[in-house]
Every structure is written in structure tokens, then in C-alpha cells.
Amino acid sequence: MINQRFNAEKYREGILKRDRVMLAKAITLVESSLPSDQQIASDLINYLLPYTGNSVRIGITGVPGVGKSTFIEAFGKHVIAQGKRVAILTIDPSSQVTRGSILGDKTRMEELVRDRNAFIRPSSSGEKLGGVANNTRESILLCEAAGFDIIIVETVGVGQSETSVKNMVDFFLLLMLAGAGDELQGIKKGIVEMADALVITKADGDNERKASEAMAEYQQALHFGMQKSSDWSTKVLKCSALTNQGIDSVWQTILNYTEKTKTSGYFSTNREQQNIAWMADQFQFLLSNDFKKFETIQKLNTSLKEQVARLKLSPATAAIKLLNAYHEAIKSLK
């Protein structure tokens, strides 16, 4: 049965045996919104925590058309050739109308999907902002427990708003196109500053010269950027996924970053801070869901929205009224 559920111990046993089918089922479990599934998923994650944390987590983003899937396939094949196992969590944008998603990344990585040392899992972003799905963090832990050395999170690719992935990976890679008119735009703030490396893609044929020019412009602009807490200077590279030129340089850059940050202690400190941020996000999520349980609060919420829209009540006052009503609703349960 496709939708069959097991107890947490059964999932744990399969994942630790590197059962890819069980891993896929476990990710489906943690993505479920059913309360019964959420409880099993919570138990499973707690069981597996001692077996996690041994991978290098890489976030990859870039605007549509930059060639993320093509790059990831070439990069994944290169890393596997170095004796590593690679898990790829791809996030596809959801329709704001139907909440559906195409989830077509497996079809774009035809060679990698057939490699037993690779695991590709597409997920829908749902209502989650920031380029990732609601349960991407849990999926990362499941893949680590299943023995994958490299975890790649490919975001939806909507540009400057993709920041959430930065808070769940070790290395943040931004793919850029040469000649797109934005080589210098956005350097001062935003996603470019957060990247640990910028890679100019499609640096082959007639586009190689443009890629070299864009690379030089980025290097010059980033020279005046802010110092990162990791004490790592953002690297600018170019590559061609079609010819495999530059792929090894990207991999070597990630290895250099990992070595440097593990030596300095930043690698582990950063993960600790990410875990704390994860707890805060989860609390906000649970609080929001709990808020929706009270019918009277939802009616008040609708009424307050109408008053705010008509300028009969300030947003701040309406928010306080809503919070006070929620507090009273909680007290009534005691």
C-alpha cells in the first residue's frame, strides 16, 4: 500500500539499513499534516538524532533559467565519483490556487536518478516562504541518518526572497547568469551577501567570455562587502555543467570552506544556532495552528480585519485585542 504507515521503530530500522523506499516513506510521513503522523514523525526524528549531523549540507539557489537542475546533476555525479553518497531535496513552487506542484526535478536529472548513490526527493513548497518546504529540516536529518554524505537543498528559485535555506545549510551556493543585467544589482544587500560562493553558470561556447567578465565584476563588488561571521570570503567561480568545466573547483571550494569553518569552530556553532532557530520556527508554527482551533477567535479575527480595512481601528490595537481574546480562550480551557 502506497499510504501505509508504520511505527517509528519500523521507520528507524529501515532508514538505518539505508532502505531508500523506507526513507522516501519517512519523508512522506514528516510532510503529513495528520496529527497521528506528526506524532510518529516526532518520535522518529528523536530516535534518529544520534545518527545525524555527519553530512555537509549545501543550499543551492538561483533564478529560473540559470540551470540549477543541470548543474546539480553534473555536480552530484562529480561528488559521487569522489566516493560520496548524495541526497538531493528539490523544492518546487506550489500553485496559490490549487496548492499543487509539478515536482518535475527527477525528470530533469535523468542520469543521477538512476545512480544508487544518489537519492532525489522533490517536495512542494506549500505555503512556506523562503524557497524551502515546511519540513525540509526533518528531511535533511532523515537523509543523514540514511548515510548520505552530501545533502543538497535546491530551492524554488524565485530570487532575492530565498533566505530560509541559509538557516538550514552549511554552505550556501548562488548560481548566476552572465549578461542578465544584474551583475552588480543587489550586491549591497540581500541574497548575494549571504552566499558563500557565486557560480556563473553556462560558461561555455560564446558565453564563456561573458561569464569571465561577470566573474570579474562580482569579485570586484564583493571586495567591498561586509565581513562574514564565518570569516570566509565569498568566492566567485564559473562553470559549465555541459562540459564539466569548473565543477571540480566548486567542489574544492566547498571542501575548503568545510575545513576552514570546522577548524575555527564556526561550523558546529552555526549548526547549534540553526537548531535554536528551528525550534523558534516550530513554536511559531504550532502557535499559529493552535490559534486556528478557536472558532470564536476566528470570528473575532474576521471582524477585526474588516475594522482595520475601513480604518475604524488601528492594526496595532486590533492585534492586541486578538491576543487578549486568545489568552482568555486559553484560560477558559483550564
Coordinates of C-alpha atoms in Angstrom, one line a residue:
M1 CA 0.0 0.0 0.0
I2 CA 1.4 3.4 -1.0
N3 CA 0.0 5.2 2.0
Q4 CA 0.9 2.5 4.5
R5 CA 2.2 3.9 7.8
F6 CA 4.5 2.1 10.3
N7 CA 5.5 2.8 13.8
A8 CA 8.6 5.0 14.5
E9 CA 10.8 2.0 15.2
K10 CA 10.0 0.4 11.9
Y11 CA 10.9 3.5 10.0
R12 CA 14.1 3.9 12.1
E13 CA 15.1 0.3 11.3
G14 CA 14.7 0.8 7.6
I15 CA 16.5 4.1 7.4
L16 CA 19.5 2.9 9.3
K17 CA 19.7 0.0 6.9
R18 CA 19.8 2.6 4.1
D19 CA 16.5 1.4 2.7
R20 CA 15.7 4.0 0.1
V21 CA 12.0 3.1 -0.1
M22 CA 11.6 3.4 3.6
L23 CA 13.5 6.8 3.5
A24 CA 11.0 8.0 0.9
K25 CA 8.1 6.8 3.0
A26 CA 9.6 8.5 6.1
I27 CA 9.8 11.9 4.3
T28 CA 6.2 11.5 3.2
L29 CA 5.4 10.9 6.9
V30 CA 7.1 14.1 8.1
E31 CA 5.4 16.1 5.4
S32 CA 2.0 14.9 6.5
S33 CA -0.3 17.3 8.4
L34 CA -2.2 14.5 10.1
P35 CA -1.8 14.7 13.9
S36 CA -1.2 10.9 14.1
D37 CA 1.5 11.1 11.5
Q38 CA 3.1 14.1 13.2
Q39 CA 3.4 12.2 16.5
I40 CA 5.1 9.3 14.7
A41 CA 7.4 11.7 12.8
S42 CA 8.4 13.5 16.0
D43 CA 9.3 10.1 17.7
L44 CA 11.2 9.1 14.6
I45 CA 13.3 12.2 14.5
N46 CA 14.2 11.9 18.2
Y47 CA 15.2 8.2 17.6
L48 CA 17.4 9.2 14.7
L49 CA 19.1 12.3 16.1
P50 CA 22.2 10.3 17.3
Y51 CA 22.8 9.2 13.7
T52 CA 22.5 12.7 12.1
G53 CA 24.9 15.6 11.6
N54 CA 27.7 13.8 9.6
S55 CA 26.9 15.3 6.2
V56 CA 27.8 18.6 4.5
R57 CA 24.6 20.5 3.8
I58 CA 24.6 22.6 0.7
G59 CA 21.9 25.1 -0.3
I60 CA 21.7 25.9 -4.0
T61 CA 19.5 28.7 -5.4
G62 CA 19.3 30.9 -8.5
V63 CA 16.8 32.5 -10.7
P64 CA 14.7 30.3 -13.1
G65 CA 16.7 29.5 -16.3
V66 CA 20.1 29.6 -14.5
G67 CA 20.4 25.8 -14.9
K68 CA 20.0 24.6 -11.3
S69 CA 19.0 21.0 -12.2
T70 CA 21.6 20.7 -14.9
F71 CA 24.3 22.0 -12.5
I72 CA 23.1 19.7 -9.7
E73 CA 23.2 16.7 -11.9
A74 CA 26.8 17.4 -13.0
F75 CA 27.9 18.3 -9.5
G76 CA 26.2 15.3 -8.0
K77 CA 27.9 12.9 -10.5
H78 CA 31.2 14.5 -9.7
V79 CA 30.8 14.2 -5.9
I80 CA 29.7 10.5 -6.3
A81 CA 32.8 9.9 -8.3
Q82 CA 34.7 11.0 -5.2
G83 CA 33.1 8.2 -3.2
K84 CA 30.3 10.2 -1.6
R85 CA 26.6 9.5 -1.4
V86 CA 24.4 12.4 -2.4
A87 CA 20.8 13.2 -1.3
I88 CA 19.0 16.0 -3.2
L89 CA 15.9 17.7 -1.8
T90 CA 14.3 19.8 -4.5
I91 CA 11.6 22.3 -3.7
D92 CA 9.1 23.1 -6.4
P93 CA 6.8 26.1 -6.1
S94 CA 3.1 25.5 -5.3
S95 CA 0.1 26.9 -7.1
Q96 CA -1.5 29.6 -5.0
V97 CA -4.8 28.4 -6.4
T98 CA -4.7 24.6 -6.2
R99 CA -1.7 24.2 -3.8
G100 CA -0.5 21.7 -6.3
S101 CA 3.1 21.3 -7.6
I102 CA 4.6 19.8 -10.7
L103 CA 7.6 18.1 -8.9
G104 CA 9.5 17.5 -12.1
D105 CA 13.1 17.6 -10.9
K106 CA 13.6 13.9 -11.2
T107 CA 12.8 14.1 -14.9
R108 CA 15.5 16.8 -15.3
M109 CA 18.2 14.7 -13.7
E110 CA 17.9 11.5 -15.8
E111 CA 21.4 10.1 -15.2
L112 CA 21.6 11.0 -11.5
V113 CA 18.2 9.5 -10.7
R114 CA 19.5 6.1 -11.8
D115 CA 22.6 6.1 -9.6
R116 CA 22.2 4.1 -6.4
N117 CA 24.5 6.5 -4.6
A118 CA 22.0 9.3 -5.3
F119 CA 18.6 10.0 -3.8
I120 CA 16.4 12.7 -5.3
R121 CA 13.2 13.8 -3.4
P122 CA 11.0 16.6 -4.9
S123 CA 8.7 18.4 -2.4
S124 CA 6.2 21.1 -2.7
S125 CA 6.9 24.5 -1.1
G126 CA 3.2 24.7 0.0
E127 CA 2.6 27.9 1.8
K128 CA 6.1 28.2 3.1
L129 CA 8.1 31.3 2.1
G130 CA 11.8 31.5 1.7
G131 CA 12.3 28.9 -1.0
V132 CA 12.0 25.8 1.1
A133 CA 9.3 23.4 2.2
N134 CA 7.8 23.2 5.7
N135 CA 9.7 20.0 6.6
T136 CA 13.0 20.4 4.8
R137 CA 14.9 20.3 8.0
E138 CA 13.4 17.0 9.0
S139 CA 14.1 15.6 5.6
I140 CA 17.8 16.6 5.9
L141 CA 18.0 14.6 9.2
L142 CA 16.4 11.6 7.7
C143 CA 18.8 11.6 4.8
E144 CA 21.8 12.0 7.1
A145 CA 20.6 9.0 9.2
A146 CA 20.3 7.0 6.0
G147 CA 24.1 7.5 5.4
F148 CA 24.2 10.3 2.8
D149 CA 27.4 12.3 3.0
I150 CA 26.2 15.3 1.0
I151 CA 22.7 16.9 1.3
I152 CA 21.8 19.3 -1.4
V153 CA 18.7 21.5 -1.0
E154 CA 17.6 23.1 -4.3
T155 CA 15.3 26.0 -3.6
V156 CA 12.3 27.1 -5.8
G157 CA 14.4 29.8 -7.4
V158 CA 12.5 33.0 -7.0
G159 CA 15.4 35.3 -6.4
Q160 CA 16.1 37.7 -3.6
S161 CA 13.5 36.3 -1.2
E162 CA 15.1 33.0 -0.8
T163 CA 16.7 33.3 2.6
S164 CA 15.3 30.5 4.8
V165 CA 17.6 27.9 3.2
K166 CA 20.6 29.8 4.5
N167 CA 19.4 28.9 8.1
M168 CA 19.5 25.2 7.5
V169 CA 22.6 24.5 5.4
D170 CA 26.4 24.7 6.0
F171 CA 27.3 26.2 2.6
F172 CA 25.1 28.5 0.5
L173 CA 25.7 28.5 -3.2
L174 CA 24.2 31.1 -5.6
L175 CA 24.0 30.3 -9.3
M176 CA 24.1 33.4 -11.6
L177 CA 23.8 34.0 -15.3
A178 CA 26.2 36.2 -17.2
G179 CA 24.8 39.1 -19.2
A180 CA 21.5 39.1 -17.3
G181 CA 21.9 42.7 -16.3
D182 CA 22.1 42.1 -12.6
E183 CA 25.8 41.5 -12.1
L184 CA 26.1 44.4 -9.7
Q185 CA 22.5 44.9 -8.7
G186 CA 21.7 43.5 -5.2
I187 CA 25.4 43.3 -4.2
K188 CA 24.9 45.7 -1.2
K189 CA 22.1 43.7 0.4
G190 CA 20.1 40.5 0.0
I191 CA 20.9 37.1 -1.2
V192 CA 24.2 37.8 -2.8
E193 CA 25.7 38.9 0.5
M194 CA 24.6 35.7 2.2
A195 CA 26.1 33.4 -0.4
D196 CA 29.3 31.6 0.4
A197 CA 30.1 31.2 -3.3
L198 CA 28.7 32.7 -6.5
V199 CA 28.9 30.5 -9.6
I200 CA 28.4 31.9 -13.1
T201 CA 26.8 29.0 -15.0
K202 CA 26.7 28.2 -18.7
A203 CA 30.4 29.4 -19.1
D204 CA 30.9 27.6 -22.4
G205 CA 30.9 28.5 -26.1
D206 CA 30.1 32.1 -27.0
N207 CA 29.0 32.7 -23.4
E208 CA 32.4 32.0 -21.8
R209 CA 33.7 35.5 -22.3
K210 CA 30.6 37.0 -20.7
A211 CA 31.0 34.6 -17.8
S212 CA 34.6 35.7 -17.3
E213 CA 33.6 39.4 -17.4
A214 CA 30.7 38.8 -14.9
M215 CA 33.0 36.9 -12.6
A216 CA 35.5 39.8 -12.5
E217 CA 32.7 42.3 -11.8
Y218 CA 31.4 40.2 -8.9
Q219 CA 34.9 39.8 -7.5
Q220 CA 35.4 43.5 -7.5
A221 CA 32.0 44.3 -6.0
L222 CA 32.3 41.6 -3.3
H223 CA 35.7 43.0 -2.3
F224 CA 33.8 45.9 -0.5
G225 CA 31.3 43.6 1.2
M226 CA 30.8 43.0 4.9
Q227 CA 32.9 40.6 6.8
K228 CA 31.1 37.3 7.4
S229 CA 30.8 35.8 10.9
S230 CA 32.3 32.7 9.4
D231 CA 35.4 34.7 8.5
W232 CA 35.0 33.3 5.0
S233 CA 35.3 35.5 1.9
T234 CA 32.7 34.8 -0.7
K235 CA 34.3 33.0 -3.7
V236 CA 33.3 33.7 -7.3
L237 CA 33.6 30.9 -9.8
K238 CA 32.4 30.0 -13.3
C239 CA 31.4 26.6 -14.7
S240 CA 29.8 24.7 -17.4
A241 CA 27.6 21.8 -16.5
L242 CA 27.6 20.6 -20.1
T243 CA 31.3 20.3 -20.4
N244 CA 32.0 19.8 -16.7
Q245 CA 34.5 22.6 -16.7
G246 CA 34.7 24.3 -13.3
I247 CA 32.6 21.6 -11.4
D248 CA 35.7 20.4 -9.6
S249 CA 36.6 23.9 -8.5
V250 CA 33.1 24.3 -6.9
W251 CA 33.5 21.0 -5.0
Q252 CA 37.0 22.0 -3.9
T253 CA 35.7 25.4 -2.7
I254 CA 33.1 23.6 -0.5
L255 CA 35.8 21.3 0.9
N256 CA 38.0 24.3 1.7
Y257 CA 35.1 26.1 3.4
T258 CA 34.2 23.0 5.4
E259 CA 37.8 22.5 6.6
K260 CA 38.2 26.2 7.5
T261 CA 35.0 26.5 9.4
K262 CA 35.4 23.2 11.3
T263 CA 38.9 24.3 12.3
S264 CA 37.6 27.7 13.6
G265 CA 34.6 26.2 15.3
Y266 CA 32.1 28.1 13.2
F267 CA 30.8 25.0 11.5
S268 CA 29.4 23.5 14.8
T269 CA 28.4 26.8 16.3
N270 CA 26.4 27.7 13.2
R271 CA 24.5 24.4 13.3
E272 CA 23.7 25.0 17.0
Q273 CA 22.2 28.4 16.2
Q274 CA 20.3 26.8 13.3
N275 CA 18.8 24.3 15.7
I276 CA 17.7 27.0 18.0
A277 CA 16.1 28.9 15.1
W278 CA 14.4 25.7 14.0
M279 CA 12.8 25.4 17.5
A280 CA 11.6 29.0 17.3
D281 CA 10.1 28.4 13.8
Q282 CA 8.4 25.3 15.0
F283 CA 6.9 27.1 18.0
Q284 CA 5.5 29.8 15.8
F285 CA 4.0 27.1 13.5
L286 CA 2.4 25.3 16.4
L287 CA 1.1 28.6 18.0
S288 CA -0.4 29.6 14.7
N289 CA -2.2 26.2 14.4
D290 CA -3.4 26.4 17.9
F291 CA -4.8 29.8 17.3
K292 CA -6.9 28.5 14.5
K293 CA -8.6 25.9 16.7
F294 CA -10.9 28.5 18.4
E295 CA -14.0 29.3 16.4
T296 CA -14.7 32.5 18.5
I297 CA -11.2 33.8 17.8
Q298 CA -11.6 33.2 14.1
K299 CA -14.9 35.2 14.1
L300 CA -13.3 38.0 16.0
N301 CA -10.3 37.9 13.6
T302 CA -12.7 38.4 10.7
S303 CA -14.4 41.3 12.4
L304 CA -11.2 43.0 13.3
K305 CA -9.9 42.7 9.8
E306 CA -13.0 44.5 8.5
Q307 CA -12.5 47.3 11.0
V308 CA -8.8 47.7 10.2
A309 CA -9.6 47.7 6.4
R310 CA -12.1 50.5 6.9
L311 CA -9.7 52.5 9.1
K312 CA -12.0 52.2 12.1
L313 CA -9.3 50.5 14.2
S314 CA -5.5 50.6 14.0
P315 CA -3.7 47.4 13.2
A316 CA -1.8 47.5 16.4
T317 CA -4.9 47.9 18.5
A318 CA -6.6 45.1 16.6
A319 CA -3.6 42.8 17.2
I320 CA -3.7 43.4 20.9
K321 CA -7.5 42.7 21.0
L322 CA -6.9 39.4 19.2
L323 CA -4.0 38.4 21.5
N324 CA -6.1 39.2 24.6
A325 CA -9.0 37.2 23.3
Y326 CA -6.7 34.3 22.6
H327 CA -5.4 34.5 26.2
E328 CA -9.0 34.4 27.5
A329 CA -9.8 31.4 25.3
I330 CA -6.8 29.5 26.7
K331 CA -7.8 30.3 30.3
S332 CA -11.3 29.0 29.7
L333 CA -9.8 25.6 28.9
K334 CA -8.3 25.3 32.4

